[in-house]
Short mmCIF file of C-alpha atoms in Angstrom, two decimals:
data_model
loop_
_atom_site.label_atom_id
_atom_site.label_comp_id
_atom_site.label_asym_id
_atom_site.label_seq_id
_atom_site.Cartn_x
_atom_site.Cartn_y
_atom_site.Cartn_z
CA MET A 1 0.01 -0.03 0.44
CA THR A 2 1.46 3.44 -0.43
CA LYS A 3 1.54 6.04 1.12
CA GLU A 4 -0.76 8.17 -0.28
CA GLN A 5 -3.44 4.68 -0.29
CA LEU A 6 -2.40 5.27 3.30
CA ALA A 7 -2.90 8.90 3.75
CA TYR A 8 -6.49 8.50 1.66
CA LEU A 9 -7.46 5.36 3.82
CA LYS A 10 -6.41 7.69 7.19
CA LYS A 11 -8.65 9.81 6.75
CA ILE A 12 -12.30 7.69 5.08
CA ILE A 13 -11.74 6.68 9.77
CA MET A 14 -10.94 9.86 10.13
CA GLU A 15 -14.37 11.78 8.98
CA LYS A 16 -16.25 8.46 9.71
CA ARG A 17 -14.93 8.64 13.44
CA ASP A 18 -15.93 12.68 13.31
CA ARG A 19 -19.27 11.78 12.46
CA LEU A 20 -20.14 9.39 15.13
CA LEU A 21 -18.52 11.32 18.11
CA SER A 22 -20.56 13.99 16.61
CA GLU A 23 -23.95 12.13 16.70
CA LEU A 24 -22.76 10.45 19.81
CA GLU A 25 -23.06 13.36 21.22
CA HIS A 26 -25.91 14.74 19.95
CA MET A 27 -27.43 11.34 21.05
CA LYS A 28 -27.11 12.17 24.37
CA SER A 29 -27.22 15.68 24.89
CA SER A 30 -30.77 15.12 22.66
CA GLY A 31 -32.05 12.65 26.01
CA LEU A 32 -30.37 9.01 25.83
CA ASN A 33 -28.93 9.80 29.50
CA THR A 34 -32.72 12.00 30.86
CA SER A 35 -35.12 9.46 32.85
CA MET A 36 -38.89 9.24 30.99
CA LYS A 37 -39.98 11.25 33.36
CA GLU A 38 -37.49 14.53 32.59
CA THR A 39 -38.63 13.27 29.12
CA SER A 40 -42.04 13.93 28.63
CA GLY A 41 -41.81 16.63 30.42
CA ASP A 42 -44.18 15.51 32.93
CA HIS A 43 -42.89 15.89 37.04
CA SER A 44 -46.24 15.01 38.70
CA ALA A 45 -46.02 11.64 40.28
CA TYR A 46 -48.48 10.36 38.19
CA SER A 47 -47.95 7.89 35.80
CA PHE A 48 -49.35 8.73 32.01
CA HIS A 49 -51.21 6.47 29.37
CA MET A 50 -50.13 2.77 29.22
CA ALA A 51 -49.89 3.22 25.17
CA ASP A 52 -47.15 6.36 25.41
CA GLN A 53 -45.14 4.90 27.57
CA GLY A 54 -44.89 1.97 25.75
CA THR A 55 -43.66 4.05 22.78
CA ASP A 56 -41.40 5.80 25.10
CA THR A 57 -39.46 2.82 26.37
CA MET A 58 -39.13 1.12 22.68
CA ASP A 59 -38.35 5.01 21.33
CA ARG A 60 -34.91 4.45 24.17
CA GLU A 61 -34.64 1.34 23.55
CA GLN A 62 -33.45 1.70 19.65
CA GLN A 63 -31.92 4.71 21.59
CA TYR A 64 -29.47 2.34 23.32
CA PHE A 65 -29.01 0.04 20.40
CA PHE A 66 -27.71 2.79 17.87
CA ALA A 67 -25.29 4.11 20.25
CA ALA A 68 -24.54 0.21 20.95
CA ARG A 69 -23.69 0.63 17.89
CA ASP A 70 -22.15 3.09 16.69
CA GLY A 71 -19.77 2.05 19.70
CA ASN A 72 -17.84 -0.26 18.25
CA LEU A 73 -18.23 0.91 15.70
CA LEU A 74 -16.19 3.77 16.94
CA TYR A 75 -14.43 1.37 18.99
CA HIS A 76 -13.37 -0.52 15.59
CA LEU A 77 -12.23 2.68 14.18
CA ASN A 78 -9.77 4.11 16.54
CA LEU A 79 -8.28 0.20 16.47
CA ALA A 80 -8.29 0.59 12.36
CA LEU A 81 -6.20 4.03 13.64
CA GLU A 82 -3.86 2.41 16.57
CA ARG A 83 -2.86 -0.47 13.51
CA ILE A 84 -2.48 2.14 10.99
CA ASP A 85 0.63 3.53 13.84
CA LYS A 86 1.67 0.82 14.49
CA GLY A 87 2.31 -0.01 10.24
CA GLU A 88 0.60 -3.02 10.89
CA TYR A 89 -2.96 -1.44 8.64
CA GLY A 90 -4.01 -3.03 5.00
CA ALA A 91 -2.97 -7.38 6.60
CA CYS A 92 -5.05 -9.55 7.60
CA VAL A 93 -4.57 -10.60 11.16
CA GLN A 94 -5.51 -13.87 10.68
CA CYS A 95 -3.35 -15.11 7.81
CA GLY A 96 -1.29 -11.54 7.52
CA LYS A 97 -2.14 -11.27 3.29
CA ASP A 98 -3.22 -7.85 2.44
CA ILE A 99 -6.46 -6.94 2.28
CA SER A 100 -7.65 -5.18 -1.29
CA MET A 101 -7.98 -1.51 -1.00
CA GLU A 102 -11.54 -1.93 -2.73
CA ARG A 103 -12.82 -4.17 0.44
CA LEU A 104 -10.60 -1.42 2.78
CA GLU A 105 -12.92 1.42 0.61
CA ALA A 106 -15.88 -0.13 1.91
CA VAL A 107 -15.00 -1.61 5.35
CA PRO A 108 -12.04 0.53 6.26
CA HIS A 109 -11.68 -0.56 9.48
CA ALA A 110 -11.72 -4.96 8.17
CA ARG A 111 -8.73 -6.16 10.45
CA LEU A 112 -9.70 -9.69 8.09
CA CYS A 113 -9.42 -10.25 3.97
CA ILE A 114 -11.95 -11.33 2.74
CA GLU A 115 -11.16 -14.84 2.48
CA CYS A 116 -10.82 -14.83 5.66
CA LYS A 117 -13.67 -12.61 6.45
CA SER A 118 -16.01 -15.16 4.74
CA LYS A 119 -14.52 -18.36 6.37
CA GLU A 120 -15.27 -17.17 10.11
CA GLU A 121 -18.71 -16.27 9.16
CA LEU A 122 -19.13 -19.33 8.10
CA LEU A 123 -17.89 -20.88 11.50
CA LYS A 124 -20.43 -18.19 12.68
CA ARG A 125 -23.25 -20.40 11.26
#
């Protein structure tokens, strides 16, 4: 991999990382860390309608799911940046072969070449 290709892929990773951090901050500021009572604006001791509670609960669970997914992707992007710093980026961690540029452009945090990833997915089934 050339220095230009590495710089290009590092830029993609950094942009994705910055976008994820921004999204996570937005989720946090939009009420992810508040209680249902605080989110609803209701400060009374009485509960609100069950259907409203169900909808609010579903929305909060969905937010937690997205935050967890984004946190996981952020973790993998940070690992990719570490591999770049160590000079290990672009090589499959399993077989050691180079990961194709097409794969790295599509999945810049990829740790495995397409062959090893395919084998891994087959074993999971």
